[in-house]
């Protein structure tokens, strides 16, 4: 497994599926933050550590390729099965719900003030 090619592919998927900008896998993974589940953030951190060690001739041999392959597969599987349209629709519903709730609170406050002052 070529760790550099694999992390480049994951960085590309992070940009496509989660709209995360940045240069390199480490930056994009850090910016993804809570958009990824905790176990995938942990797997991503293991891949970032492996990227740093892979260029060193002796330390690169200490890496566990099976664990890194499993981590990369888990992240890739999650990102490929992520529905970008559903995520955007959820954000739109959340924002519109927040706006409507705030509008309802303002209307209730204005109505309360009007009744309290006896203008009705």
N, C-alpha and C. Protein backbone atom coordinates (compact mmCIF):
# COMPACT_ATOMS: atom_id res chain seq x y z
N UNK A 1 0.84 -1.18 0.00
CA UNK A 1 0.00 0.00 0.00
C UNK A 1 0.89 1.24 0.00
N UNK A 2 0.66 2.11 -0.94
CA UNK A 2 1.37 3.39 -0.98
C UNK A 2 0.58 4.39 -0.16
N UNK A 3 1.13 4.75 0.99
CA UNK A 3 0.41 5.61 1.94
C UNK A 3 0.16 7.00 1.36
N UNK A 4 1.09 7.50 0.56
CA UNK A 4 0.92 8.84 -0.01
C UNK A 4 -0.21 8.87 -1.02
N UNK A 5 -0.28 7.87 -1.89
CA UNK A 5 -1.35 7.82 -2.88
C UNK A 5 -2.71 7.64 -2.20
N UNK A 6 -2.74 6.82 -1.17
CA UNK A 6 -4.00 6.55 -0.49
C UNK A 6 -4.51 7.79 0.25
N UNK A 7 -3.62 8.52 0.92
CA UNK A 7 -4.05 9.72 1.62
C UNK A 7 -4.43 10.83 0.65
N UNK A 8 -3.77 10.87 -0.51
CA UNK A 8 -4.18 11.84 -1.52
C UNK A 8 -5.60 11.56 -2.01
N UNK A 9 -5.92 10.28 -2.17
CA UNK A 9 -7.28 9.89 -2.57
C UNK A 9 -8.28 10.27 -1.48
N UNK A 10 -7.92 10.04 -0.22
CA UNK A 10 -8.82 10.40 0.88
C UNK A 10 -8.99 11.91 0.99
N UNK A 11 -7.92 12.66 0.74
CA UNK A 11 -8.02 14.12 0.76
C UNK A 11 -8.95 14.60 -0.35
N UNK A 12 -8.87 13.97 -1.50
CA UNK A 12 -9.76 14.32 -2.61
C UNK A 12 -11.22 14.02 -2.25
N UNK A 13 -11.45 12.89 -1.61
CA UNK A 13 -12.81 12.54 -1.19
C UNK A 13 -13.34 13.50 -0.12
N UNK A 14 -12.48 13.91 0.81
CA UNK A 14 -12.89 14.88 1.82
C UNK A 14 -13.33 16.19 1.17
N UNK A 15 -12.62 16.58 0.13
CA UNK A 15 -12.97 17.83 -0.56
C UNK A 15 -14.27 17.68 -1.34
N UNK A 16 -14.44 16.55 -2.00
CA UNK A 16 -15.64 16.34 -2.81
C UNK A 16 -16.88 16.14 -1.97
N UNK A 17 -16.79 15.31 -0.96
CA UNK A 17 -17.98 14.91 -0.20
C UNK A 17 -18.35 15.86 0.93
N UNK A 18 -17.35 16.46 1.57
CA UNK A 18 -17.62 17.33 2.72
C UNK A 18 -17.32 18.80 2.44
N UNK A 19 -16.92 19.13 1.23
CA UNK A 19 -16.60 20.51 0.83
C UNK A 19 -15.55 21.13 1.74
N UNK A 20 -14.50 20.38 2.01
CA UNK A 20 -13.42 20.85 2.89
C UNK A 20 -12.24 21.26 2.02
N UNK A 21 -11.83 22.48 2.18
CA UNK A 21 -10.71 23.01 1.41
C UNK A 21 -9.43 22.89 2.24
N UNK A 22 -8.32 22.95 1.56
CA UNK A 22 -7.04 22.89 2.25
C UNK A 22 -6.02 22.19 1.38
N UNK A 23 -4.80 22.18 1.85
CA UNK A 23 -3.74 21.51 1.11
C UNK A 23 -3.29 20.31 1.92
N UNK A 24 -3.45 19.15 1.35
CA UNK A 24 -2.97 17.94 2.00
C UNK A 24 -4.00 17.28 2.90
N UNK A 25 -3.75 16.02 3.16
CA UNK A 25 -4.67 15.21 3.95
C UNK A 25 -4.75 15.68 5.39
N UNK A 26 -3.63 16.03 5.97
CA UNK A 26 -3.60 16.42 7.38
C UNK A 26 -4.46 17.67 7.62
N UNK A 27 -4.33 18.66 6.77
CA UNK A 27 -5.09 19.89 6.92
C UNK A 27 -6.58 19.64 6.74
N UNK A 28 -6.93 18.87 5.74
CA UNK A 28 -8.34 18.59 5.48
C UNK A 28 -8.95 17.76 6.59
N UNK A 29 -8.19 16.83 7.13
CA UNK A 29 -8.69 16.01 8.23
C UNK A 29 -8.93 16.87 9.47
N UNK A 30 -8.03 17.78 9.74
CA UNK A 30 -8.18 18.67 10.89
C UNK A 30 -9.40 19.57 10.71
N UNK A 31 -9.62 20.06 9.49
CA UNK A 31 -10.77 20.92 9.23
C UNK A 31 -12.09 20.15 9.23
N UNK A 32 -12.03 18.87 8.95
CA UNK A 32 -13.26 18.06 8.96
C UNK A 32 -13.83 18.00 10.37
N UNK A 33 -12.96 17.91 11.36
CA UNK A 33 -13.38 17.94 12.75
C UNK A 33 -14.52 17.00 13.05
N UNK A 34 -15.62 17.53 13.54
CA UNK A 34 -16.75 16.71 13.99
C UNK A 34 -17.65 16.26 12.85
N UNK A 35 -17.30 16.58 11.62
CA UNK A 35 -18.06 16.04 10.50
C UNK A 35 -17.79 14.55 10.32
N UNK A 36 -16.69 14.10 10.90
CA UNK A 36 -16.35 12.67 10.86
C UNK A 36 -16.59 12.06 12.24
N UNK A 37 -17.03 10.82 12.29
CA UNK A 37 -17.18 10.16 13.59
C UNK A 37 -15.83 10.01 14.30
N UNK A 38 -15.89 9.83 15.62
CA UNK A 38 -14.67 9.78 16.43
C UNK A 38 -13.71 8.69 15.99
N UNK A 39 -14.23 7.50 15.69
CA UNK A 39 -13.33 6.40 15.31
C UNK A 39 -12.65 6.67 13.97
N UNK A 40 -13.30 7.42 13.10
CA UNK A 40 -12.66 7.76 11.83
C UNK A 40 -11.64 8.88 12.01
N UNK A 41 -11.89 9.78 12.94
CA UNK A 41 -10.87 10.80 13.24
C UNK A 41 -9.62 10.14 13.81
N UNK A 42 -9.83 9.11 14.64
CA UNK A 42 -8.70 8.36 15.21
C UNK A 42 -7.93 7.63 14.10
N UNK A 43 -8.66 7.01 13.17
CA UNK A 43 -8.01 6.34 12.04
C UNK A 43 -7.26 7.33 11.18
N UNK A 44 -7.84 8.49 10.98
CA UNK A 44 -7.18 9.53 10.20
C UNK A 44 -5.90 10.01 10.87
N UNK A 45 -5.93 10.13 12.20
CA UNK A 45 -4.73 10.54 12.93
C UNK A 45 -3.64 9.50 12.79
N UNK A 46 -4.02 8.22 12.76
CA UNK A 46 -3.03 7.15 12.56
C UNK A 46 -2.42 7.26 11.16
N UNK A 47 -3.24 7.60 10.18
CA UNK A 47 -2.71 7.77 8.82
C UNK A 47 -1.78 8.98 8.72
N UNK A 48 -2.12 10.04 9.42
CA UNK A 48 -1.25 11.23 9.41
C UNK A 48 0.09 10.92 10.06
N UNK A 49 0.06 10.18 11.17
CA UNK A 49 1.31 9.78 11.82
C UNK A 49 2.13 8.87 10.89
N UNK A 50 1.45 7.98 10.19
CA UNK A 50 2.14 7.09 9.26
C UNK A 50 2.75 7.87 8.10
N UNK A 51 2.07 8.92 7.66
CA UNK A 51 2.64 9.76 6.60
C UNK A 51 3.96 10.38 7.03
N UNK A 52 4.00 10.83 8.29
CA UNK A 52 5.22 11.47 8.79
C UNK A 52 6.36 10.46 8.92
N UNK A 53 6.04 9.22 9.31
CA UNK A 53 7.07 8.22 9.52
C UNK A 53 7.47 7.47 8.25
N UNK A 54 6.62 7.50 7.24
CA UNK A 54 6.86 6.67 6.05
C UNK A 54 8.09 7.09 5.25
N UNK A 55 8.47 8.33 5.34
CA UNK A 55 9.63 8.79 4.57
C UNK A 55 10.96 8.42 5.24
N UNK A 56 10.91 8.10 6.51
CA UNK A 56 12.12 7.73 7.22
C UNK A 56 12.45 6.26 6.93
N UNK A 57 13.69 5.95 6.57
CA UNK A 57 14.01 4.58 6.16
C UNK A 57 13.81 3.53 7.24
N UNK A 58 14.17 3.82 8.47
CA UNK A 58 14.03 2.81 9.52
C UNK A 58 12.67 2.84 10.19
N UNK A 59 12.18 4.03 10.46
CA UNK A 59 10.89 4.14 11.14
C UNK A 59 9.74 3.71 10.23
N UNK A 60 9.91 3.87 8.93
CA UNK A 60 8.87 3.48 7.99
C UNK A 60 8.60 1.99 8.00
N UNK A 61 9.58 1.19 8.37
CA UNK A 61 9.40 -0.26 8.43
C UNK A 61 8.60 -0.70 9.65
N UNK A 62 8.47 0.19 10.63
CA UNK A 62 7.75 -0.16 11.84
C UNK A 62 6.23 -0.01 11.70
N UNK A 63 5.79 0.57 10.61
CA UNK A 63 4.37 0.79 10.41
C UNK A 63 3.64 -0.52 10.15
N UNK A 64 2.42 -0.60 10.63
CA UNK A 64 1.59 -1.79 10.43
C UNK A 64 0.72 -1.57 9.20
N UNK A 65 1.08 -2.17 8.06
CA UNK A 65 0.33 -1.91 6.83
C UNK A 65 -1.12 -2.41 6.88
N UNK A 66 -1.38 -3.48 7.62
CA UNK A 66 -2.75 -3.98 7.71
C UNK A 66 -3.65 -3.00 8.46
N UNK A 67 -3.13 -2.45 9.54
CA UNK A 67 -3.91 -1.48 10.31
C UNK A 67 -4.16 -0.21 9.50
N UNK A 68 -3.13 0.24 8.78
CA UNK A 68 -3.28 1.45 7.97
C UNK A 68 -4.25 1.22 6.81
N UNK A 69 -4.19 0.04 6.23
CA UNK A 69 -5.11 -0.29 5.14
C UNK A 69 -6.55 -0.33 5.66
N UNK A 70 -6.73 -0.90 6.84
CA UNK A 70 -8.06 -0.98 7.44
C UNK A 70 -8.58 0.43 7.75
N UNK A 71 -7.72 1.29 8.27
CA UNK A 71 -8.12 2.66 8.59
C UNK A 71 -8.49 3.43 7.33
N UNK A 72 -7.68 3.30 6.29
CA UNK A 72 -7.96 4.00 5.04
C UNK A 72 -9.25 3.48 4.41
N UNK A 73 -9.46 2.17 4.47
CA UNK A 73 -10.70 1.60 3.92
C UNK A 73 -11.93 2.09 4.67
N UNK A 74 -11.83 2.20 6.00
CA UNK A 74 -12.96 2.67 6.80
C UNK A 74 -13.33 4.11 6.45
N UNK A 75 -12.32 4.97 6.32
CA UNK A 75 -12.59 6.37 5.98
C UNK A 75 -13.15 6.47 4.57
N UNK A 76 -12.57 5.73 3.65
CA UNK A 76 -13.04 5.78 2.26
C UNK A 76 -14.47 5.25 2.16
N UNK A 77 -14.77 4.18 2.86
CA UNK A 77 -16.12 3.62 2.84
C UNK A 77 -17.14 4.63 3.37
N UNK A 78 -16.80 5.31 4.46
CA UNK A 78 -17.69 6.30 5.04
C UNK A 78 -17.93 7.45 4.06
N UNK A 79 -16.86 7.94 3.46
CA UNK A 79 -16.99 9.09 2.56
C UNK A 79 -17.73 8.74 1.27
N UNK A 80 -17.52 7.54 0.77
CA UNK A 80 -18.21 7.14 -0.46
C UNK A 80 -19.70 6.93 -0.23
N UNK A 81 -20.08 6.50 0.97
CA UNK A 81 -21.50 6.27 1.27
C UNK A 81 -22.20 7.51 1.82
N UNK A 82 -21.48 8.61 1.94
CA UNK A 82 -22.05 9.84 2.46
C UNK A 82 -22.85 10.52 1.35
N UNK A 83 -24.08 10.87 1.64
CA UNK A 83 -24.93 11.52 0.65
C UNK A 83 -24.84 13.03 0.83
N UNK A 84 -24.18 13.69 -0.09
CA UNK A 84 -23.96 15.14 0.02
C UNK A 84 -25.29 15.90 -0.06
N UNK A 85 -26.21 15.42 -0.89
CA UNK A 85 -27.50 16.10 -1.03
C UNK A 85 -28.28 16.03 0.29
N UNK A 86 -28.28 14.88 0.92
CA UNK A 86 -28.99 14.72 2.18
C UNK A 86 -28.37 15.60 3.26
N UNK A 87 -27.06 15.71 3.26
CA UNK A 87 -26.37 16.57 4.23
C UNK A 87 -26.74 18.04 4.03
N UNK A 88 -26.77 18.48 2.78
CA UNK A 88 -27.14 19.87 2.49
C UNK A 88 -28.60 20.13 2.84
N UNK A 89 -29.47 19.16 2.56
CA UNK A 89 -30.87 19.31 2.89
C UNK A 89 -31.05 19.40 4.41
N UNK A 90 -30.30 18.63 5.16
CA UNK A 90 -30.35 18.70 6.61
C UNK A 90 -29.91 20.05 7.14
N UNK A 91 -28.89 20.62 6.53
CA UNK A 91 -28.42 21.95 6.93
C UNK A 91 -29.49 22.99 6.64
N UNK A 92 -30.13 22.89 5.46
CA UNK A 92 -31.18 23.84 5.09
C UNK A 92 -32.37 23.75 6.04
N UNK A 93 -32.76 22.54 6.39
CA UNK A 93 -33.87 22.35 7.32
C UNK A 93 -33.51 22.91 8.69
N UNK A 94 -32.29 22.70 9.12
CA UNK A 94 -31.86 23.19 10.42
C UNK A 94 -31.87 24.73 10.47
N UNK A 95 -31.37 25.36 9.42
CA UNK A 95 -31.33 26.82 9.38
C UNK A 95 -32.75 27.38 9.32
N UNK A 96 -33.60 26.82 8.48
CA UNK A 96 -34.96 27.34 8.38
C UNK A 96 -35.73 27.13 9.68
N UNK A 97 -35.52 26.02 10.35
CA UNK A 97 -36.17 25.79 11.65
C UNK A 97 -35.72 26.81 12.68
N UNK A 98 -34.44 27.12 12.68
CA UNK A 98 -33.90 28.10 13.61
C UNK A 98 -34.49 29.48 13.34
N UNK A 99 -34.59 29.86 12.08
CA UNK A 99 -35.15 31.17 11.73
C UNK A 99 -36.62 31.24 12.14
N UNK A 100 -37.39 30.18 11.85
CA UNK A 100 -38.80 30.18 12.21
C UNK A 100 -39.01 30.22 13.73
N UNK A 101 -38.18 29.51 14.47
CA UNK A 101 -38.29 29.54 15.92
C UNK A 101 -37.99 30.93 16.47
N UNK A 102 -36.96 31.57 15.94
CA UNK A 102 -36.63 32.93 16.37
C UNK A 102 -37.75 33.90 16.02
N UNK A 103 -38.34 33.73 14.85
CA UNK A 103 -39.45 34.60 14.44
C UNK A 103 -40.65 34.40 15.37
N UNK A 104 -40.93 33.16 15.72
CA UNK A 104 -42.02 32.87 16.64
C UNK A 104 -41.78 33.50 18.01
N UNK A 105 -40.56 33.45 18.49
CA UNK A 105 -40.22 34.07 19.78
C UNK A 105 -40.41 35.57 19.73
N UNK A 106 -39.99 36.21 18.65
CA UNK A 106 -40.14 37.66 18.51
C UNK A 106 -41.61 38.04 18.46
N UNK A 107 -42.41 37.30 17.71
CA UNK A 107 -43.84 37.58 17.63
C UNK A 107 -44.48 37.42 19.01
N UNK A 108 -44.11 36.40 19.76
CA UNK A 108 -44.66 36.19 21.09
C UNK A 108 -44.26 37.33 22.03
N UNK A 109 -43.02 37.78 21.94
CA UNK A 109 -42.57 38.90 22.79
C UNK A 109 -43.31 40.19 22.44
N UNK A 110 -43.46 40.48 21.16
CA UNK A 110 -44.17 41.69 20.74
C UNK A 110 -45.62 41.62 21.20
N UNK A 111 -46.26 40.47 21.05
CA UNK A 111 -47.64 40.30 21.50
C UNK A 111 -47.73 40.48 23.01
N UNK A 112 -46.79 39.93 23.74
CA UNK A 112 -46.77 40.09 25.20
C UNK A 112 -46.62 41.53 25.61
N UNK A 113 -45.75 42.29 24.95
CA UNK A 113 -45.55 43.70 25.27
C UNK A 113 -46.80 44.50 24.95
N UNK A 114 -47.44 44.20 23.83
CA UNK A 114 -48.67 44.93 23.44
C UNK A 114 -49.77 44.68 24.46
N UNK A 115 -49.92 43.42 24.90
CA UNK A 115 -50.95 43.11 25.89
C UNK A 115 -50.60 43.73 27.24
N UNK A 116 -49.34 43.71 27.63
CA UNK A 116 -48.90 44.24 28.91
C UNK A 116 -49.15 45.74 28.98
N UNK A 117 -48.94 46.44 27.87
CA UNK A 117 -49.14 47.89 27.85
C UNK A 117 -50.62 48.26 27.71
N UNK A 118 -51.43 47.31 27.40
CA UNK A 118 -52.87 47.56 27.29
C UNK A 118 -53.26 48.21 25.99
N UNK A 119 -52.50 47.97 24.93
CA UNK A 119 -52.82 48.59 23.64
C UNK A 119 -53.87 47.80 22.86
N UNK A 120 -54.23 46.65 23.35
CA UNK A 120 -55.21 45.82 22.64
C UNK A 120 -56.57 45.94 23.31
